[in-house]
mmCIF file of C-alpha atoms in Angstrom:
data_model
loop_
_atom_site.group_PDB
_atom_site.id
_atom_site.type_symbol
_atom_site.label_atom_id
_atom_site.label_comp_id
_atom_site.label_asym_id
_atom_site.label_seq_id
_atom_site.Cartn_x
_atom_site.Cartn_y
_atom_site.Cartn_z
ATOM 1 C CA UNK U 1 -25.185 -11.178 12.490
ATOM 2 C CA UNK U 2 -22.153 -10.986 9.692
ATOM 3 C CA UNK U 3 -20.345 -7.562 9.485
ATOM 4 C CA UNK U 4 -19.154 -8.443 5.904
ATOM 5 C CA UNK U 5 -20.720 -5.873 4.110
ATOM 6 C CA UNK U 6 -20.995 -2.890 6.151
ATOM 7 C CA UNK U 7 -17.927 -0.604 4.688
ATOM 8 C CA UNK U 8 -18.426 1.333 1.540
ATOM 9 C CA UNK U 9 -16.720 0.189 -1.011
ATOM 10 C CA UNK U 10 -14.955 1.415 -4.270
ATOM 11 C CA UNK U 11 -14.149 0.150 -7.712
ATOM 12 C CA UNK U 12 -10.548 -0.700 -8.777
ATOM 13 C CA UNK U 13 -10.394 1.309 -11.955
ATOM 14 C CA UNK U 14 -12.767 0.257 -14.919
ATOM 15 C CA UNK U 15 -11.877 -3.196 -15.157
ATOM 16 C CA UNK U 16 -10.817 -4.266 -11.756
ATOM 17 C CA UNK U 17 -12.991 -5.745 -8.511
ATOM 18 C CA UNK U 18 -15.251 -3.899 -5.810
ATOM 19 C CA UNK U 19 -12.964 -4.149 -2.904
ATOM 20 C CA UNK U 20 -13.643 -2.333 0.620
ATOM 21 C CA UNK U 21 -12.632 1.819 0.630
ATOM 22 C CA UNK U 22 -10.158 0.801 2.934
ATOM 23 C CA UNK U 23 -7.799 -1.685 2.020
ATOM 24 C CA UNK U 24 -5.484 -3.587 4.823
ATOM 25 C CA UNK U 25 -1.648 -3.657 4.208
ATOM 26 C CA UNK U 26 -0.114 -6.428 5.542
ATOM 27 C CA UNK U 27 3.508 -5.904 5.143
ATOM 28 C CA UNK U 28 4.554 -4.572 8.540
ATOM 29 C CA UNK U 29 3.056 -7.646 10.034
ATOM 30 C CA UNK U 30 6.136 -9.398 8.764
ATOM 31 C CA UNK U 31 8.571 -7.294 7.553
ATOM 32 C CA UNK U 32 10.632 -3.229 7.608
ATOM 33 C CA UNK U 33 9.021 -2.174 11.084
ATOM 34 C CA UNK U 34 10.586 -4.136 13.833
ATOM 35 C CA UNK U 35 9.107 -7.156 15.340
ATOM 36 C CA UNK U 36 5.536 -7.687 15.209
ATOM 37 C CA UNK U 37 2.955 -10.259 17.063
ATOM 38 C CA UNK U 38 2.115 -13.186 14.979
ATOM 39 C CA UNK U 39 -0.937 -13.410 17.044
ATOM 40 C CA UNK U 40 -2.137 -10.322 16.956
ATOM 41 C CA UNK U 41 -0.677 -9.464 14.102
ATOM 42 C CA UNK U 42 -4.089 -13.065 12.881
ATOM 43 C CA UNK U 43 -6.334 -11.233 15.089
ATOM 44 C CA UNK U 44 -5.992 -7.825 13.194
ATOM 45 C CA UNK U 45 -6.617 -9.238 9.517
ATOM 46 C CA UNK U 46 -9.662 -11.392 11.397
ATOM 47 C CA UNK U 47 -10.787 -8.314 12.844
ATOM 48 C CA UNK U 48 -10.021 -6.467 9.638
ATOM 49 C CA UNK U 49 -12.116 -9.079 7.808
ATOM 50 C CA UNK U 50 -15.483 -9.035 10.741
ATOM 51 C CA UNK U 51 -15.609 -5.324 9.772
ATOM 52 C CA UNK U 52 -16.297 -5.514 5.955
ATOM 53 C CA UNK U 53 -12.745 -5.477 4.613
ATOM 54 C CA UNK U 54 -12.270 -7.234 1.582
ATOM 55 C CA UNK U 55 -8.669 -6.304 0.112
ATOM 56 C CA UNK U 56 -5.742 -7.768 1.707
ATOM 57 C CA UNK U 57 -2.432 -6.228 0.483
ATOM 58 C CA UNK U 58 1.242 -8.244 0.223
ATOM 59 C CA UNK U 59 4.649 -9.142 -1.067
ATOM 60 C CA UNK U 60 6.064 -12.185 -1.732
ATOM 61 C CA UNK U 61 9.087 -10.515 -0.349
ATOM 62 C CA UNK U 62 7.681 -9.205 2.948
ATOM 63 C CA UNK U 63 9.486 -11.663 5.621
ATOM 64 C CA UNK U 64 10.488 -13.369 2.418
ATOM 65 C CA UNK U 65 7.627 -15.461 2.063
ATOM 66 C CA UNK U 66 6.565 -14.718 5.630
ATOM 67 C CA UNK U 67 3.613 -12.467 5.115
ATOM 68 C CA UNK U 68 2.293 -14.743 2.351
ATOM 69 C CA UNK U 69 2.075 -17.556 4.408
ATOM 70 C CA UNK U 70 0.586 -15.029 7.654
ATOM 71 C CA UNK U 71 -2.546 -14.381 5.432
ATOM 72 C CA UNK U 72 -2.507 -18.372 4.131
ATOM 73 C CA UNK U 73 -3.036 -18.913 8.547
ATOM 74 C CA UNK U 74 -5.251 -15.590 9.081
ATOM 75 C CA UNK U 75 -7.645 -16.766 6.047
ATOM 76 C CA UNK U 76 -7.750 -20.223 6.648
ATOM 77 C CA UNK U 77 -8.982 -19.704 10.599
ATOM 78 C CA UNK U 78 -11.457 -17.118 9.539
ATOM 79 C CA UNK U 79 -14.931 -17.946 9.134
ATOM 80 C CA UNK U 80 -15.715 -19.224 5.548
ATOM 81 C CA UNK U 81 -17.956 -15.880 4.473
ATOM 82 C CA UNK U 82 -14.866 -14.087 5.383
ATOM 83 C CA UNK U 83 -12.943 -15.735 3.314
ATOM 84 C CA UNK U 84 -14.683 -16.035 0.465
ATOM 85 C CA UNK U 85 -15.108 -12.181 0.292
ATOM 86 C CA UNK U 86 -11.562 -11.557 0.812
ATOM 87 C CA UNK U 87 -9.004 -10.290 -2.290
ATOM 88 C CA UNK U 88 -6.023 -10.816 -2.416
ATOM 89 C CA UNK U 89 -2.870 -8.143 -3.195
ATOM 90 C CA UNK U 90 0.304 -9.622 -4.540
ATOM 91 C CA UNK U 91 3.352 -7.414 -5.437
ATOM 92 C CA UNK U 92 6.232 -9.383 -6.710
ATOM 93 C CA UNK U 93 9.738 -8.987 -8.175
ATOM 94 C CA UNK U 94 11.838 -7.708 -5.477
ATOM 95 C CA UNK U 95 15.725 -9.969 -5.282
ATOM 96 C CA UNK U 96 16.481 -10.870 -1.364
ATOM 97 C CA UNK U 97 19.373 -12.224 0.139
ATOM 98 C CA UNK U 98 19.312 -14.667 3.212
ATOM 99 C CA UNK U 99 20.226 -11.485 5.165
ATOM 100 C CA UNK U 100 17.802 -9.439 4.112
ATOM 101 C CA UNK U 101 19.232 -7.303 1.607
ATOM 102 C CA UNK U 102 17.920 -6.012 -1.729
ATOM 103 C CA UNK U 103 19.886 -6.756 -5.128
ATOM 104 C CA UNK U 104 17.146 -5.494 -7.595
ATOM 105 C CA UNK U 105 14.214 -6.531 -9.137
ATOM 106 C CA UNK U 106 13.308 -9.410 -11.494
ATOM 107 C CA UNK U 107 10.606 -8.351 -14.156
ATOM 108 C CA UNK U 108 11.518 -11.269 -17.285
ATOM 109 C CA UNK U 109 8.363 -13.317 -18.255
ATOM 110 C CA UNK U 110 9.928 -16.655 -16.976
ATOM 111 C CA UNK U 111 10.241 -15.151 -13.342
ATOM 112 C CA UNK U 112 7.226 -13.962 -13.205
ATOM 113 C CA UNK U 113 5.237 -16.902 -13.895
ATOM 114 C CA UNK U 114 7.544 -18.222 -11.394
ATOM 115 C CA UNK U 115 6.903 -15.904 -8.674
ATOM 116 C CA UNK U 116 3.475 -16.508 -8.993
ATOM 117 C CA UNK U 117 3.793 -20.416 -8.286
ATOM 118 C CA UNK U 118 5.286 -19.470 -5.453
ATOM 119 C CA UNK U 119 2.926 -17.440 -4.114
ATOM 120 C CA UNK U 120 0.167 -19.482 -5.434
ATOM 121 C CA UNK U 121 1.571 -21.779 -2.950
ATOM 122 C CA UNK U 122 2.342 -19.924 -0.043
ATOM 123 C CA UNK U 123 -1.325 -18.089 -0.072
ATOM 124 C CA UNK U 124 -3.061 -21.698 -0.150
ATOM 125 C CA UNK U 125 -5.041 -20.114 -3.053
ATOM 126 C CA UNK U 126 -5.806 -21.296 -6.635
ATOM 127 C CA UNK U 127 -5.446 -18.216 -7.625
ATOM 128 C CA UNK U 128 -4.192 -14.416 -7.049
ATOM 129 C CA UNK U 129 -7.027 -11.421 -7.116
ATOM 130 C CA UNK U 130 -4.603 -8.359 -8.309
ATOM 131 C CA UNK U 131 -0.635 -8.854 -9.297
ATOM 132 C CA UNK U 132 1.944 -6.583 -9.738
ATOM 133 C CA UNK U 133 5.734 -6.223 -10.019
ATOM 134 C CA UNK U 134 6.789 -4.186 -6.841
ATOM 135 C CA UNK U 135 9.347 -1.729 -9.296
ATOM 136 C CA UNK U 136 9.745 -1.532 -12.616
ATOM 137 C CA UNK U 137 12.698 -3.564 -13.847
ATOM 138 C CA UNK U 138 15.071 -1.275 -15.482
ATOM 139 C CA UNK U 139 16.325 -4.214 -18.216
ATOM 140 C CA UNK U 140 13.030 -6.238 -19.143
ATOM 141 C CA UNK U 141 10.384 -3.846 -20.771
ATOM 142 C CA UNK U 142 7.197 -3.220 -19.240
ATOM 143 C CA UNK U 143 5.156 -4.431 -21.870
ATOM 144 C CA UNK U 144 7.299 -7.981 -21.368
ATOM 145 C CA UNK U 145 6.265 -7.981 -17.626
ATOM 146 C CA UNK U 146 2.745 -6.767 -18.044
ATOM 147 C CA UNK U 147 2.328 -9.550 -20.849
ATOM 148 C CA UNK U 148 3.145 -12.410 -19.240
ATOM 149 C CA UNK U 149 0.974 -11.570 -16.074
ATOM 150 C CA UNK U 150 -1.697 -11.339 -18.802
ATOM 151 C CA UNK U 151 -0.613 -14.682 -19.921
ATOM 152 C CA UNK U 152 -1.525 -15.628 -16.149
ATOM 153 C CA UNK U 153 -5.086 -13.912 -16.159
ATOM 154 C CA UNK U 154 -5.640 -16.107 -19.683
ATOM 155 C CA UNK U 155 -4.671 -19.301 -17.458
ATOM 156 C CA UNK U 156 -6.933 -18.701 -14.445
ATOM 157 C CA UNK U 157 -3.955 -17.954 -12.396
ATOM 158 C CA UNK U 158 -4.607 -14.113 -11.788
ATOM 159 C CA UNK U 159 -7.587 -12.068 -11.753
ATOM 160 C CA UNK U 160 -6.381 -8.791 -12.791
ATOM 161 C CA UNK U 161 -3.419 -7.337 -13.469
ATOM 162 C CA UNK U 162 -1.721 -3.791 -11.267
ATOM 163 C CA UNK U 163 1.000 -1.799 -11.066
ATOM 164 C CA UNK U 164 3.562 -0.339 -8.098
ATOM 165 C CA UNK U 165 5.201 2.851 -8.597
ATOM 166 C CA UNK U 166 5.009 3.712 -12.060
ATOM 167 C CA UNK U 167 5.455 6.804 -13.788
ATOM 168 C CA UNK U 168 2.366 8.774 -16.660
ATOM 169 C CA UNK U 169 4.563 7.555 -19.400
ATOM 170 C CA UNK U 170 5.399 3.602 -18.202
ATOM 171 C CA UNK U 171 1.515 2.969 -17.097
ATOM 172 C CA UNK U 172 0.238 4.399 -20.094
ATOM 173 C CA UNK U 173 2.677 1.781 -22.302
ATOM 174 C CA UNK U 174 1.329 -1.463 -19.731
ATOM 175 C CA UNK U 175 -2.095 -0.331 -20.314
ATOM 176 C CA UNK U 176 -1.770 -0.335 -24.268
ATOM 177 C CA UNK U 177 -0.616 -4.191 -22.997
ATOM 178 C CA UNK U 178 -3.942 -5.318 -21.385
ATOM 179 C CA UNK U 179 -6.086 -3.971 -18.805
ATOM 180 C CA UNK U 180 -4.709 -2.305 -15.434
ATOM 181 C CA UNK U 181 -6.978 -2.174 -12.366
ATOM 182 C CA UNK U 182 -5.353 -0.473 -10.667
ATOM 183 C CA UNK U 183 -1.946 1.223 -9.874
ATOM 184 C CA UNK U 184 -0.749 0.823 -5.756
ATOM 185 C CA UNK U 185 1.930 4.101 -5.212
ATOM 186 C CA UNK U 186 2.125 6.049 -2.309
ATOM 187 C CA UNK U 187 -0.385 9.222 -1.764
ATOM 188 C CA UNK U 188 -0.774 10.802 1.401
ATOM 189 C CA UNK U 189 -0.665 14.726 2.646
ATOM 190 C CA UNK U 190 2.936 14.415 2.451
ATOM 191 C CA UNK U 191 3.744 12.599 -0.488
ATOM 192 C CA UNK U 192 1.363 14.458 -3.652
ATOM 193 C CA UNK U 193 3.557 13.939 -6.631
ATOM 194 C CA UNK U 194 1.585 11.772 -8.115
ATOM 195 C CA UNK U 195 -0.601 14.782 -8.408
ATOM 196 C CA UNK U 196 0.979 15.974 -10.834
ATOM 197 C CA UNK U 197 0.814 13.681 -13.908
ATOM 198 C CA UNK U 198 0.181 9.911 -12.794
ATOM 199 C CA UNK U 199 -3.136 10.545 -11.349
ATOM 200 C CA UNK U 200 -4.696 12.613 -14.307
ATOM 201 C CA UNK U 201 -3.157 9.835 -16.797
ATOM 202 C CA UNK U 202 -4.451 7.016 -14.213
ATOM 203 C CA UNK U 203 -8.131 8.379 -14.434
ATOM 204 C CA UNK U 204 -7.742 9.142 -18.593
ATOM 205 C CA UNK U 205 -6.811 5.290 -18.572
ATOM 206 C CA UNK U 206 -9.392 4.203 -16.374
ATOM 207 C CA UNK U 207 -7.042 2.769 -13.310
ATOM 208 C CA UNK U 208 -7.831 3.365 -10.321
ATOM 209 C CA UNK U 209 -5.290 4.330 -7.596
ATOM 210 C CA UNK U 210 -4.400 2.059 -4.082
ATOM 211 C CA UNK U 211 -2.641 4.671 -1.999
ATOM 212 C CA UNK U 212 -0.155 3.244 0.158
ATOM 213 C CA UNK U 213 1.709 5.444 3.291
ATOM 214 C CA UNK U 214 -1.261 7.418 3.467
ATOM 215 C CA UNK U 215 0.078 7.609 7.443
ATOM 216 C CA UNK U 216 3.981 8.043 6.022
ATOM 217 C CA UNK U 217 4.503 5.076 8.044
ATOM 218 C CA UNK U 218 2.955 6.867 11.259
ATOM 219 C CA UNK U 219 4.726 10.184 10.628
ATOM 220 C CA UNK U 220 1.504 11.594 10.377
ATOM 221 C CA UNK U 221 -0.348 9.414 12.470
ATOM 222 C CA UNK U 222 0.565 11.243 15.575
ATOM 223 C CA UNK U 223 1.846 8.524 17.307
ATOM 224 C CA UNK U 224 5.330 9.604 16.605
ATOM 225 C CA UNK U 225 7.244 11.778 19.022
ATOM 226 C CA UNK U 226 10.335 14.090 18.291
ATOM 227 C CA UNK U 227 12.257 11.327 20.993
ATOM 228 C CA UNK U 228 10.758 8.440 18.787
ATOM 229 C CA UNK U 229 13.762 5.506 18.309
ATOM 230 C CA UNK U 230 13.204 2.602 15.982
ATOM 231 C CA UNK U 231 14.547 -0.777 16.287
ATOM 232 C CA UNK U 232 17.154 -2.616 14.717
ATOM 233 C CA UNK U 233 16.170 -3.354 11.034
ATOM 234 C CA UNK U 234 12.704 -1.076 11.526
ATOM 235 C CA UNK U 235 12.705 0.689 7.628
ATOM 236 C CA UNK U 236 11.836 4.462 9.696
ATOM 237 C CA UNK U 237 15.497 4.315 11.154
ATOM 238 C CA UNK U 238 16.731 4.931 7.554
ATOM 239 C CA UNK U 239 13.900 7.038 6.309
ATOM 240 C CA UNK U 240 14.709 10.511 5.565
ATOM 241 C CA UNK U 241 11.650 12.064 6.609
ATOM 242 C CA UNK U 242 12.482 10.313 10.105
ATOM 243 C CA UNK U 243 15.846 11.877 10.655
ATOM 244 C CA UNK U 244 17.516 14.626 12.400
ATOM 245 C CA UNK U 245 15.621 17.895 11.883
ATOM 246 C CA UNK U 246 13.648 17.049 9.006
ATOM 247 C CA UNK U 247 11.553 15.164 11.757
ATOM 248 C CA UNK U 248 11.056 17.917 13.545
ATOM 249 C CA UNK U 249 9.962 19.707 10.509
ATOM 250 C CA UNK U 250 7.435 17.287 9.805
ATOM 251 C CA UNK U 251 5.969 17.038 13.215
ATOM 252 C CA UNK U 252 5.559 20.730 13.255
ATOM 253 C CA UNK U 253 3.059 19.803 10.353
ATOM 254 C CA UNK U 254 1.348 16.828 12.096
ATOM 255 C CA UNK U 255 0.784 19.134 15.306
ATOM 256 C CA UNK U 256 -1.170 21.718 13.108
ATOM 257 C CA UNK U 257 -2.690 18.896 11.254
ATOM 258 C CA UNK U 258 -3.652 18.211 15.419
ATOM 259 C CA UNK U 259 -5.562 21.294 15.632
ATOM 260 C CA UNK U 260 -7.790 20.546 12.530
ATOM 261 C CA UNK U 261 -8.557 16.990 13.231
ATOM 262 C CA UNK U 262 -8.904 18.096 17.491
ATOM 263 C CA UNK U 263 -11.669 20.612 15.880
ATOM 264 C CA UNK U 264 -13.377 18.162 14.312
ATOM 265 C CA UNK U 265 -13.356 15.576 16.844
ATOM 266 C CA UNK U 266 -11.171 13.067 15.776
ATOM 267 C CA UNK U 267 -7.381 11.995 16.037
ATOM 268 C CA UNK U 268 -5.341 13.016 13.741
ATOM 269 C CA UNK U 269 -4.521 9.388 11.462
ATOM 270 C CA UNK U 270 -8.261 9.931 11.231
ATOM 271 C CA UNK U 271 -8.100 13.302 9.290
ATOM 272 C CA UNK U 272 -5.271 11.942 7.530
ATOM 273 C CA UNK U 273 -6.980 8.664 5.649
ATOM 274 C CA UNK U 274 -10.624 10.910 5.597
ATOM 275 C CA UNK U 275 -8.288 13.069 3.427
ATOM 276 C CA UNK U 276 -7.334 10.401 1.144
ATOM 277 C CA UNK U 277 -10.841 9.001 0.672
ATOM 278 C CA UNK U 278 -11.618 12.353 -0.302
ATOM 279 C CA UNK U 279 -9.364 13.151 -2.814
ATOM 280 C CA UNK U 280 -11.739 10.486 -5.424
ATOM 281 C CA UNK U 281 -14.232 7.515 -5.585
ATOM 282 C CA UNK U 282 -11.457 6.033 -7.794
ATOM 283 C CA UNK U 283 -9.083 6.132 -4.475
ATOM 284 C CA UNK U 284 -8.606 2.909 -2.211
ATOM 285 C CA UNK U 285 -6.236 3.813 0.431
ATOM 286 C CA UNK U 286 -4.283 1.109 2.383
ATOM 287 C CA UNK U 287 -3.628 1.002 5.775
ATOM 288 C CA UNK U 288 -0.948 -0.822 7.315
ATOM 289 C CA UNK U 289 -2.138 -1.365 11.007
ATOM 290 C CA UNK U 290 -0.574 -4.297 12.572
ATOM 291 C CA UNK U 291 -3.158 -3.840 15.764
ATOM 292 C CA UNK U 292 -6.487 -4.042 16.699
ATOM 293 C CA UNK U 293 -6.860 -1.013 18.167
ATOM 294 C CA UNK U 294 -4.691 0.837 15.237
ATOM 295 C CA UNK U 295 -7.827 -0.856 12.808
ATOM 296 C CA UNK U 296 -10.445 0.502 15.049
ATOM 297 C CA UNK U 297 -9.174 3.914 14.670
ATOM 298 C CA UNK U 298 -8.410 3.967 11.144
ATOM 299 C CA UNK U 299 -11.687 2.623 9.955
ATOM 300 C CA UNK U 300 -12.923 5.185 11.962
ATOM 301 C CA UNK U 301 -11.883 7.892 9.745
ATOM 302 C CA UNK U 302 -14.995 6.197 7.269
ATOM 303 C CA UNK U 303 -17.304 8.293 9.357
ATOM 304 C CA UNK U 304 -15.336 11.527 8.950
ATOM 305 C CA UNK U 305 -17.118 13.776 6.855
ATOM 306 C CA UNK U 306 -14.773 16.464 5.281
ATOM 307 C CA UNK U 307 -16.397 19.877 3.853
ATOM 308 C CA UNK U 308 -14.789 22.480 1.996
ATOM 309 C CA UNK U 309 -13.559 24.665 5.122
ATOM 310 C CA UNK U 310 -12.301 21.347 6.522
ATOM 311 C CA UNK U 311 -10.412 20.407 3.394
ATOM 312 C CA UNK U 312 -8.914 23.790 3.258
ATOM 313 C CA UNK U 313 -8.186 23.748 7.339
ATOM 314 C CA UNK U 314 -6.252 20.606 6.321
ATOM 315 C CA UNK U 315 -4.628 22.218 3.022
ATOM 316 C CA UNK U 316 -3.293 25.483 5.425
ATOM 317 C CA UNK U 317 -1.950 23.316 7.742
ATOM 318 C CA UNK U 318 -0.264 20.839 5.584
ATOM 319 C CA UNK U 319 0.197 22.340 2.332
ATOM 320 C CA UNK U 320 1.644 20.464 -0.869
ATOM 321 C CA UNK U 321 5.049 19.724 -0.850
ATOM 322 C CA UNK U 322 5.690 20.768 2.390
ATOM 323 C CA UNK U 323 7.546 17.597 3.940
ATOM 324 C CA UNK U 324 11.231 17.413 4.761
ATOM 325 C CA UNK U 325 13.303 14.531 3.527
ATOM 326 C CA UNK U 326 12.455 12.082 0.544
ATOM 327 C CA UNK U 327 10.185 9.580 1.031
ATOM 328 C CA UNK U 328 13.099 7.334 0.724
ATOM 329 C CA UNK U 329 16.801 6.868 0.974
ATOM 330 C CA UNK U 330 18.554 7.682 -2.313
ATOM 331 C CA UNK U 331 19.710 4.436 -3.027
ATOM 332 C CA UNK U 332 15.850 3.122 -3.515
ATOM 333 C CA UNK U 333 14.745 6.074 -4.846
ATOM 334 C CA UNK U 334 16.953 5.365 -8.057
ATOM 335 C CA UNK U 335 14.048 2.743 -8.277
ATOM 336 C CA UNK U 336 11.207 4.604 -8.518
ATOM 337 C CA UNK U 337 9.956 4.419 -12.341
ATOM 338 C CA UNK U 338 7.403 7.041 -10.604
ATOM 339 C CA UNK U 339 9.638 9.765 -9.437
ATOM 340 C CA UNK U 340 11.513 9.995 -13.212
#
């Protein structure tokens, strides 16, 4: 009997698809967190897609190319109800070098029709479901980017258009462009800027929100230990919230956040994602589990019912802005059209 349809499911904005309320990222199946199992890494998205979920999140630019091509293999050995269900999540843009560095981002019309053949290509698809430039690119407008993705919706190429990391001001200029679904940023117990201004303009325009690092990249997962080393090339061992004392800090938080979610019965990455479903109907968080067993336990947190003294348990022992470090190093947070 097919598990397809079993998850709730949520509403990209006012003009995007009904995905699954839990969305899988795919990125660290190729790409920032060390090496990862190419077989397992099949057997999670296949698992991912048996349990009812329906968005699949990605990057050109993870692995460069690599993760594209991952979920090309993962879709094309699932079973064909799977498949047909399953959205794709493209974010583009991002300049590589054959050693893996980062030179900028690429947001002209020309390259982003181009980036979409690409991907077109490497997905095995006729089509992508949602597509958006990764960062804003400081010297092409947004309305230049946003138009000719448009111009790629007109041609049957995309479905609907998104955003990455925007701020109020630069998603309410795209959306006076053409329709956004949705806008993908990161939202977590940790990281609640957005709270500020991008969410309340996000829900005036009708987008809805796909939180990303609603773990912090397992700092709040509580699989992390203060001893905790990273591997060569693993994105954490540069991460400010990962270094030195302010890792401390922030596990201090995660073992109170331990306390609420040992209360309630479940772990504490459970508590965390229950907390971003909560937080609106118009919220599709991500998760980025590269293992079966990480799946299981985050679509687990699905059946965690939060009530008000839970939400303020959580709130006491995490409160707003109380992580140490930046959510990244300097150098990429001069990126972040979000965090102007």
């Amino acid at each position: 009997m097919s598990t397809l349809t079993s998850l709730p499911t949520r509403t990209l904005g006012s003009t995007g698809p009904r995905v699954s309320a839990l969305g899988l990222g795919c990125m660290g199946m190729s790409a920032l967190y060390g090496e990862a199992d190419r077989a397992e890494s099949i057997a999670t998205i296949h698992a991912a897609l048996d349990a009812g979920v329906t968005l699949l999140d990605t990057g050109d630019f993870y692995g460069m190319g690599h993760n594209e091509l991952l979920i090309n293999e993962a879709l094309r050995t699932a079973p064909a109800a799977a498949r047909e269900q399953a959205l794709t999540s493209v974010k583009f843009g991002a300049l590589r070098t054959a050693e893996g560095g980062w030179t900028g981002y690429d947001g002209r019309p020309g390259a982003v029709k181009n980036f979409a053949a690409y991907s077109l290509q490497r997905l095995g698809t006729d089509h992508i479901d949602i597509y958006r430039i990764a960062r804003v690119d400081p010297d092409v407008p947004i309305e230049e980017t946003v138009g000719a993705i448009a111009e790629l919706v007109e041609a049957g190429h995309v479905r609907h258009i998104g955003l990455s990391e925007v701020g109020a001001d630069t998603l309410r200029r795209a959306a006076a462009v053409a329709p956004i679904a949705d806008l993908q940023i990161e939202y977590s117990l940790i990281s609640r800027g957005i709270e500020d201004r991008i969410l309340p303009t996000a829900r005036e325009l009708g987008v809805g929100i796909t939180a990303y690092g609603v773990l912090s990249r397992g700092l709040i997962s509580g699989h992390v230990t203060r001893e905790q080393t990273f591997a060569p090339g693993d994105f954490r061992g540069m991460s400010p919230r990962f270094q030195g004392d302010n890792l401390g800090r922030n596990l201090d938080l995660v073992d109170r956040l331990r306390a609420v979610a040992g209360a309630k019965g479940v772990t504490v990455a459970q508590i965390a994602i229950a907390w971003a479903l909560s937080r609106g109907e118009d919220i599709v968080p991500l998760i980025g589990a590269r293992r079966r067993d990480r799946l299981a336990e985050a679509l687990g947190a699905l059946d965690v019912a939060l009530d008000a003294a839970d939400l303020a348990a959580i709130e006491a022992a995490v409160p707003a802005g109380a992580a140490s470090g930046a959510r990244y190093p300097e150098s990429q947070m001069d990126h972040l059209d979000s965090e102007r």
